[in-house]
Amino acid sequence: MATAAEPARDAPPHLTVYSRAYCHLCEDMIAGLRRLQERARFTFDVIDIDGDVALAARYDLDVPVLAHGAREIARHRLDEARLETWLRRRKGQSST
């Protein structure tokens, strides 16, 4: 049985987009993730870094950043094919 700290193995990966308002690259990444959700199973949240002093200091001009937990997956631009490959590999690892 999975705990809150340890999600079920068949649960889709949950990603985080660190973003800010009026950021066209952020909007592009979010749109790309929504497109990819039509063919790949994952969830994501968008966090506005300007609502958190520590996140604003960490990411400032580097948004958008896509992360899975502490692992950074993409910065500035989303490579949909690369993310899809990562998701497929991750799915294969969780089914073993």
Short mmCIF file of C-alpha atoms in Angstrom, two decimals:
data_model
loop_
_atom_site.label_atom_id
_atom_site.label_comp_id
_atom_site.label_asym_id
_atom_site.label_seq_id
_atom_site.Cartn_x
_atom_site.Cartn_y
_atom_site.Cartn_z
CA MET A 1 0.00 0.00 0.00
CA ALA A 2 1.37 3.42 -0.94
CA THR A 3 1.77 6.23 1.56
CA ALA A 4 1.49 9.96 0.94
CA ALA A 5 5.29 10.16 0.71
CA GLU A 6 5.42 7.09 -1.54
CA PRO A 7 2.85 7.19 -4.36
CA ALA A 8 1.45 4.02 -5.89
CA ARG A 9 3.67 2.49 -8.56
CA ASP A 10 0.96 2.85 -11.20
CA ALA A 11 0.27 6.50 -10.33
CA PRO A 12 1.20 8.87 -13.15
CA PRO A 13 4.28 11.03 -12.59
CA HIS A 14 3.51 14.43 -11.11
CA LEU A 15 5.51 17.30 -12.59
CA THR A 16 5.92 20.91 -11.50
CA VAL A 17 6.31 23.96 -13.73
CA TYR A 18 8.00 26.88 -12.02
CA SER A 19 6.61 29.89 -13.81
CA ARG A 20 5.66 33.55 -13.50
CA ALA A 21 3.01 35.83 -14.95
CA TYR A 22 3.58 37.48 -18.32
CA CYS A 23 6.17 34.89 -19.36
CA HIS A 24 5.60 33.73 -22.93
CA LEU A 25 8.06 30.85 -22.56
CA CYS A 26 6.10 29.70 -19.50
CA GLU A 27 2.85 29.83 -21.46
CA ASP A 28 4.49 27.87 -24.29
CA MET A 29 5.71 25.16 -21.89
CA ILE A 30 2.31 24.81 -20.24
CA ALA A 31 0.59 24.57 -23.64
CA GLY A 32 3.12 21.90 -24.70
CA LEU A 33 2.46 19.90 -21.54
CA ARG A 34 -1.30 20.05 -22.15
CA ARG A 35 -0.77 18.79 -25.71
CA LEU A 36 1.43 15.98 -24.45
CA GLN A 37 -1.20 14.95 -21.90
CA GLU A 38 -3.37 13.88 -24.85
CA ARG A 39 -0.93 11.02 -25.51
CA ALA A 40 1.00 10.51 -22.26
CA ARG A 41 -0.15 9.95 -18.70
CA PHE A 42 1.11 12.53 -16.18
CA THR A 43 -0.13 15.40 -14.05
CA PHE A 44 1.40 18.78 -13.40
CA ASP A 45 1.06 21.88 -11.25
CA VAL A 46 2.12 25.40 -12.10
CA ILE A 47 3.79 27.36 -9.32
CA ASP A 48 4.24 31.12 -9.65
CA ILE A 49 7.74 31.78 -8.32
CA ASP A 50 6.91 35.39 -7.54
CA GLY A 51 4.69 34.17 -4.68
CA ASP A 52 7.70 32.69 -2.88
CA VAL A 53 10.87 34.65 -2.14
CA ALA A 54 13.07 31.53 -2.10
CA LEU A 55 11.73 30.27 -5.45
CA ALA A 56 12.08 33.73 -7.02
CA ALA A 57 15.71 33.85 -5.88
CA ARG A 58 16.37 30.31 -7.12
CA TYR A 59 14.76 30.54 -10.56
CA ASP A 60 14.39 34.29 -11.30
CA LEU A 61 15.31 34.60 -15.01
CA ASP A 62 15.46 30.85 -15.60
CA VAL A 63 11.70 30.25 -15.81
CA PRO A 64 10.04 28.18 -16.94
CA VAL A 65 11.56 25.17 -15.22
CA LEU A 66 9.92 21.74 -15.40
CA ALA A 67 10.73 19.41 -12.52
CA HIS A 68 9.87 15.98 -11.20
CA GLY A 69 10.48 16.30 -7.48
CA ALA A 70 14.01 17.66 -7.10
CA ARG A 71 15.01 16.57 -10.63
CA GLU A 72 15.00 19.29 -13.27
CA ILE A 73 13.67 18.01 -16.59
CA ALA A 74 13.59 21.16 -18.72
CA ARG A 75 14.52 24.80 -18.50
CA HIS A 76 13.23 27.60 -20.76
CA ARG A 77 11.78 25.34 -23.47
CA LEU A 78 9.98 22.02 -23.48
CA ASP A 79 11.29 19.28 -25.73
CA GLU A 80 8.08 17.24 -26.05
CA ALA A 81 9.77 14.26 -27.69
CA ARG A 82 12.43 14.09 -24.97
CA LEU A 83 9.81 14.34 -22.20
CA GLU A 84 7.69 11.67 -23.88
CA THR A 85 10.74 9.36 -24.00
CA TRP A 86 11.44 10.06 -20.31
CA LEU A 87 7.82 9.28 -19.42
CA ARG A 88 7.91 6.02 -21.40
CA ARG A 89 11.14 4.94 -19.70
CA ARG A 90 9.77 5.81 -16.30
CA LYS A 91 6.62 3.81 -16.98
CA GLY A 92 8.75 0.82 -17.99
CA GLN A 93 10.77 1.06 -14.77
CA SER A 94 7.67 1.23 -12.55
CA SER A 95 6.13 -1.91 -14.11
CA THR A 96 9.08 -4.12 -13.16
#
